[in-house]
Amino acid sequence: MTTTSATPEQTDGFHLVLDALKLNGLETIYALPGIPITDLTRMAQREGLRVISFRHEQHAGNAAAAAGYLTGKPGICLTVSAPGFLNGLTALANATTNCFPMILISGSSEREIVDLQQGDYEEMDQLAIAKPLCKAAYRVLHAEDIGVGIARAIRSAVSGRPGGVYLDLPAKLFAQTMDAVKGKHSLIKVVDPAPKQLPAPEAVQRALDLLKTAKRPLILLGKGASYARADEEVRALVEKTGIPYLPMSMAKGLLPDTHDQSASAARSYVLEQADVVVLVGARLNWLLSHGKGKTWGAANGPKKFIQIDISPTEMDSNVAIEAPVVGDIGSCVAALNAGIGSNWAKPPSDWTGAIAERKDKNLTKMAETLAKNPAPMNFHSALNVVRNIVKARPDAIVVNEGANTLDFTRSIVDMYEPRKRLDVGTWGIMGIGMGFSVAAAVETGKPVIAIEGDSAFGFSGMEVETICRYNLPVCVVVFNNNGVYKGTDVNPLGGDVAPTVFVKGARYDLMMQAFGGVGVTATTPAELDKAMNEALASGKPTLINAIIDETAGTESGRITSLNPAAALKK
Ligand code: ADP
Ligand code: TPW
């Protein structure tokens, strides 16, 4: 091995990295160039990989995470050292928290200098910093180990519970050369990167036995079930058993939200009343009130849980799991389905009937609210438009963030196909909007509709330039109510405006126009409908500044009770 540039018989670190990615079908890189990876991005493009270049690494990282979720292959994010790496790290940690597979590849300084803290350009011990924030972290020091490094990163990202992986590539690695034939042989095409994990037959039987005793069964589908791509198996489980189901936010559309057995419109009732709950790729975390308390009808006694998950340590994380079924969702659900014959007793009609009654009542109430046409628009009248657009274009991908904007979109906009809804996920993080939108458009070629609170949009707003640069079919709708949550807070002392308030009447539409996209302001549902339809028909990057009543909505949306001050008010 030498560090001179490669001759025709030789290859180098740059090419080995790119060849290893290509060999494993990883052909899109979400990146932000700079020392030491600028040439890697140029060479990647020359070698036929697609390089999507961002304005901030967090959004490149979010794009990689969304790509991982949408394709089941690890999304690749490439950054420079120290600050670029740190900017990407939030996305890596968020991907890991959400069980999305991605690999953050960052250039770094040489070990000799970093370990003696001698003050290199953008010096940082990146590997040590990344380790606690992701599923696995590796560094490659020698060109001949690049193949192994990338293979290990791929396996770590997608096998078992998926997550984020960090791969540290010191600058000098890229310029190392080695014999081209030996280099080629050093690369690994990963065989079966996410192997099936079959559940034990006795675990399946235990689950079936418990399910048979249920008087008020419920199936809860999480984003793990969407990710698993076991769409037909999941549908068969729901339909063969006749059990009502609830989708978590990103599991909406795994079965169409309009499905007869969807209990979404009777959510509180079914969570409170169910006696046996089947969790399919959903954790009993804060989003499900930890499986405890009033939400779960604690007064009616404890529930019994069947939990299907690939991670054995997820079991009993919050409450006792009576029947754990550990394995991949496809295999687990198939095994359960095999034990559910045509003579399976459907749930008692007093249970399904009570749910249907509540659903009818709530859906009628919702229809009345949606039919109103207040001036200015509120969340409901604006989302009624989005609801109808998505109904007409069920293949479009909906990206969604904000507080009220998130909660109302989730409950009002029905989804019809699997993996069409991307949102703030397990952390409730703001800033995923434009990164997720770019990846959704790039990976699927489908239209993307991003429904964004005005605060939420601000976290990634500069990436509208990226959307314009790559001419992506993304329609961003900013729900502009002049602030975080609402625009009505007042500083009691005068002077500066309140911390939650923005410039009134901000023209977000001009941001898109600045880069050659379409920017429109919509003050009525009719204007919003027209602008969205035009965006979908043209496929042009579009930003609609939708003016929403600044008094509409509530503090923190539906999670007001998590604000520490709420405890003081009790
Ligand atoms: P939600 O937020 O929708 O409730 P979570 O992110 O909390 O969903 O839970 C997803 C769960 O799905 C995780 O516990 C993860 O281990 C699991 N999971 C992800 N992929 C698979 C798979 N292919 N098979 C089984 N479980 C999976
Ligand atoms: C990384 C805290 C949660 S929701 C939100 C913030 C700042 C914005 C709500 O206002 P928006 O929506 O978007 O205008 P709406 O519909 O209510 O008007 N930093 C990060 N993540 C989170 N979750 C926050 C801050 C937060």
Coordinates of C-alpha atoms in Angstrom, one line a residue, residues 104-372:
L104 CA -23.8 8.4 8.2
I105 CA -20.4 8.5 6.5
S106 CA -18.2 11.3 7.6
G107 CA -14.7 12.3 6.6
S108 CA -12.4 12.8 9.6
S109 CA -8.9 13.9 10.7
E110 CA -6.1 11.4 11.1
R111 CA -6.0 9.4 14.3
E112 CA -2.4 10.4 15.2
I113 CA -3.5 14.1 15.4
V114 CA -6.9 13.6 16.9
D115 CA -5.6 11.3 19.7
L116 CA -2.9 13.7 20.7
Q117 CA -5.4 16.6 20.3
Q118 CA -2.9 18.5 18.2
G119 CA -5.5 20.8 16.7
D120 CA -6.2 19.7 13.1
Y121 CA -8.6 21.5 10.7
E122 CA -12.1 20.4 12.0
E123 CA -10.6 18.0 14.4
M124 CA -12.9 15.8 16.6
D125 CA -13.0 12.3 18.0
Q126 CA -16.1 11.6 15.9
L127 CA -16.2 7.8 16.4
A128 CA -16.4 8.2 20.2
I129 CA -19.0 10.9 20.0
A130 CA -21.2 8.9 17.5
K131 CA -21.1 5.6 19.4
P132 CA -23.7 6.2 22.1
L133 CA -26.1 7.8 19.6
C134 CA -26.4 5.1 17.1
K135 CA -26.7 1.3 16.7
A136 CA -23.1 0.8 15.7
A137 CA -20.0 2.8 14.8
Y138 CA -17.0 1.8 12.8
R139 CA -13.8 3.3 11.5
V140 CA -11.7 2.1 8.5
L141 CA -8.0 2.9 8.5
H142 CA -6.8 0.8 5.5
A143 CA -8.0 0.8 2.0
E144 CA -8.2 -3.0 2.0
D145 CA -10.7 -2.9 4.9
I146 CA -13.2 -0.6 3.1
G147 CA -15.2 -3.6 1.8
V148 CA -15.5 -5.1 5.3
G149 CA -16.3 -1.7 6.8
I150 CA -19.2 -1.0 4.4
A151 CA -20.5 -4.6 4.8
R152 CA -20.5 -4.3 8.6
A153 CA -22.3 -0.9 8.3
I154 CA -25.0 -2.3 6.0
R155 CA -25.6 -5.4 8.2
S156 CA -25.8 -3.3 11.4
A157 CA -28.2 -0.9 9.8
V158 CA -30.8 -3.3 8.5
S159 CA -30.6 -6.5 10.4
G160 CA -32.7 -7.1 13.5
R161 CA -34.1 -3.8 14.7
P162 CA -33.0 -1.3 12.1
G163 CA -31.1 1.8 13.0
G164 CA -28.4 4.3 12.3
V165 CA -24.8 3.4 11.8
Y166 CA -21.8 5.7 11.8
L167 CA -18.8 5.1 9.5
D168 CA -15.7 7.1 10.1
L169 CA -13.4 7.6 7.1
P170 CA -10.2 9.5 7.8
A171 CA -9.0 11.8 5.1
K172 CA -5.8 9.8 4.2
L173 CA -7.8 6.7 3.6
F174 CA -9.3 8.2 0.4
A175 CA -5.9 8.7 -1.2
Q176 CA -4.5 5.2 -0.2
T177 CA -3.9 3.1 -3.3
M178 CA -3.8 -0.7 -3.8
D179 CA -3.7 -3.2 -6.6
A180 CA -7.0 -2.9 -8.5
V181 CA -7.7 -6.6 -8.7
K182 CA -7.0 -7.2 -5.0
G183 CA -9.1 -4.1 -4.3
K184 CA -12.0 -5.6 -6.2
H185 CA -11.7 -8.9 -4.3
S186 CA -11.7 -7.1 -1.0
L187 CA -15.2 -5.8 -1.5
I188 CA -18.2 -7.7 -0.1
K189 CA -21.6 -8.0 -1.6
V190 CA -23.7 -8.6 1.5
V191 CA -25.8 -11.7 1.2
D192 CA -29.2 -11.6 3.0
P193 CA -28.5 -8.3 4.9
A194 CA -31.8 -8.5 6.9
P195 CA -32.3 -12.2 7.5
K196 CA -35.8 -13.4 8.4
Q197 CA -36.1 -14.2 12.0
L198 CA -38.7 -17.0 12.6
P199 CA -40.7 -17.0 15.8
A200 CA -40.7 -20.1 18.0
P201 CA -43.8 -22.3 17.4
E202 CA -44.6 -22.3 21.1
A203 CA -44.6 -18.5 21.2
V204 CA -47.0 -18.4 18.3
Q205 CA -49.3 -21.0 20.0
R206 CA -49.2 -19.0 23.3
A207 CA -50.3 -15.9 21.4
L208 CA -53.1 -17.7 19.6
D209 CA -54.3 -19.3 22.8
L210 CA -54.5 -15.9 24.5
L211 CA -56.2 -14.2 21.5
K212 CA -58.9 -16.9 21.6
T213 CA -59.8 -15.9 25.1
A214 CA -60.4 -12.2 24.1
K215 CA -63.8 -10.7 24.4
R216 CA -62.7 -7.2 23.3
P217 CA -59.5 -7.8 21.1
L218 CA -57.6 -5.0 19.4
I219 CA -54.7 -4.9 16.9
L220 CA -52.3 -2.0 17.1
L221 CA -50.2 -1.4 14.0
G222 CA -47.0 0.6 14.4
K223 CA -44.4 1.9 11.9
G224 CA -42.4 -1.3 12.4
A225 CA -45.3 -3.1 10.6
S226 CA -45.1 -0.6 7.7
Y227 CA -41.4 -0.9 7.5
A228 CA -41.5 -4.7 7.5
R229 CA -43.3 -4.7 4.1
A230 CA -45.6 -7.6 5.2
D231 CA -48.6 -5.7 3.8
E232 CA -50.5 -8.8 2.7
E233 CA -49.8 -10.8 5.9
V234 CA -50.9 -7.9 8.1
R235 CA -54.1 -7.4 6.1
A236 CA -54.9 -11.1 6.3
L237 CA -54.4 -11.1 10.1
V238 CA -56.8 -8.2 10.4
E239 CA -59.4 -9.5 8.0
K240 CA -59.3 -13.2 9.0
T241 CA -59.7 -12.5 12.6
G242 CA -62.2 -9.7 12.2
I243 CA -60.4 -7.8 15.0
P244 CA -60.7 -4.0 15.0
Y245 CA -57.3 -2.2 14.5
L246 CA -55.7 1.1 15.3
P247 CA -52.8 2.4 13.2
M248 CA -50.1 4.5 14.8
S249 CA -49.3 7.6 12.8
M250 CA -46.9 6.2 10.2
A251 CA -48.8 2.9 10.0
K252 CA -51.8 4.9 8.6
G253 CA -52.5 3.5 5.1
L254 CA -51.0 0.1 5.8
L255 CA -54.7 -0.8 5.5
P256 CA -56.7 2.1 4.0
D257 CA -58.0 4.4 6.8
T258 CA -61.5 3.9 5.4
H259 CA -61.3 0.2 6.1
D260 CA -64.4 -1.1 8.0
Q261 CA -62.3 -2.5 10.8
S262 CA -60.3 0.7 11.4
A263 CA -61.1 1.9 15.0
S264 CA -59.3 5.2 14.5
A265 CA -62.4 7.2 14.9
A266 CA -63.1 5.4 18.3
R267 CA -59.5 5.5 19.5
S268 CA -60.0 6.5 23.1
Y269 CA -62.8 4.0 23.5
V270 CA -61.0 1.0 22.1
L271 CA -57.8 1.7 24.1
E272 CA -59.8 2.0 27.3
Q273 CA -62.0 -1.0 26.7
A274 CA -59.9 -3.6 24.9
D275 CA -59.0 -6.7 27.0
V276 CA -56.3 -8.3 24.7
V277 CA -54.1 -6.1 22.5
V278 CA -51.9 -7.3 19.7
L279 CA -49.0 -4.9 19.2
V280 CA -47.5 -5.3 15.7
G281 CA -44.3 -3.3 15.4
A282 CA -45.3 -0.6 17.9
R283 CA -43.6 0.2 21.1
L284 CA -45.5 1.0 24.3
N285 CA -43.7 4.3 24.7
W286 CA -45.0 7.8 25.5
L287 CA -47.0 7.8 22.3
L288 CA -49.1 5.0 23.8
S289 CA -49.1 6.3 27.3
H290 CA -46.6 3.5 28.3
G291 CA -49.5 1.0 28.1
K292 CA -50.8 2.3 31.5
G293 CA -53.2 4.7 33.2
K294 CA -56.4 6.2 32.2
T295 CA -55.8 6.0 28.5
W296 CA -55.7 2.3 28.8
G297 CA -58.8 2.1 31.1
A298 CA -56.7 1.1 34.2
A299 CA -59.9 1.1 36.2
N300 CA -61.0 -1.9 34.2
G301 CA -58.0 -4.0 35.3
P302 CA -54.8 -4.7 33.4
K303 CA -54.8 -5.6 29.7
K304 CA -53.2 -8.6 28.3
F305 CA -50.6 -7.9 25.5
I306 CA -49.4 -10.0 22.6
Q307 CA -46.3 -8.2 21.2
I308 CA -44.8 -8.9 17.9
D309 CA -41.3 -7.4 17.5
I310 CA -37.9 -8.2 16.2
S311 CA -36.2 -6.9 19.4
P312 CA -36.6 -9.4 22.3
T313 CA -35.7 -6.7 24.9
E314 CA -38.6 -4.6 23.8
M315 CA -40.8 -7.0 25.7
D316 CA -41.9 -5.9 29.2
S317 CA -40.4 -2.4 28.5
N318 CA -43.4 -0.7 30.2
V319 CA -45.9 -3.3 31.2
A320 CA -45.9 -7.1 31.3
I321 CA -46.2 -8.8 28.0
E322 CA -48.2 -12.0 28.3
A323 CA -47.4 -13.4 24.9
P324 CA -44.2 -12.1 23.3
V325 CA -43.7 -13.2 19.7
V326 CA -40.1 -12.4 18.7
G327 CA -39.2 -12.4 15.1
D328 CA -39.6 -10.4 11.9
I329 CA -43.2 -9.2 11.4
G330 CA -43.6 -11.0 8.1
S331 CA -42.7 -14.4 9.6
C332 CA -44.5 -13.8 12.9
V333 CA -47.8 -12.6 11.3
A334 CA -47.6 -15.4 8.7
A335 CA -47.2 -18.0 11.6
L336 CA -50.2 -16.5 13.4
N337 CA -52.3 -16.5 10.2
A338 CA -51.4 -20.2 9.7
G339 CA -53.0 -20.9 13.1
I340 CA -56.2 -18.9 12.3
G341 CA -58.5 -21.2 10.4
S342 CA -61.8 -20.4 8.7
N343 CA -63.6 -21.5 11.9
W344 CA -61.9 -18.7 13.9
A345 CA -64.5 -17.0 16.1
K346 CA -64.9 -13.4 15.1
P347 CA -65.0 -10.9 18.0
P348 CA -68.3 -10.6 19.8
S349 CA -70.7 -8.3 18.0
D350 CA -71.4 -6.2 21.2
W351 CA -67.7 -5.2 20.9
T352 CA -67.6 -4.4 17.2
G353 CA -71.1 -2.9 17.4
A354 CA -70.1 -0.5 20.2
I355 CA -67.1 0.6 18.2
A356 CA -69.1 1.1 15.0
E357 CA -71.6 3.2 17.0
R358 CA -68.9 5.5 18.3
K359 CA -67.2 5.7 14.9
D360 CA -70.4 6.8 13.3
K361 CA -71.0 9.5 15.9
N362 CA -67.4 10.8 15.7
L363 CA -67.2 10.7 11.9
T364 CA -70.5 12.6 11.6
K365 CA -69.3 15.2 14.0
M366 CA -66.0 15.5 12.1
A367 CA -67.9 15.8 8.7
E368 CA -69.9 18.8 10.2
T369 CA -66.7 20.5 11.4
L370 CA -65.0 19.9 8.0
A371 CA -67.9 21.4 6.1
K372 CA -67.6 24.7 7.9

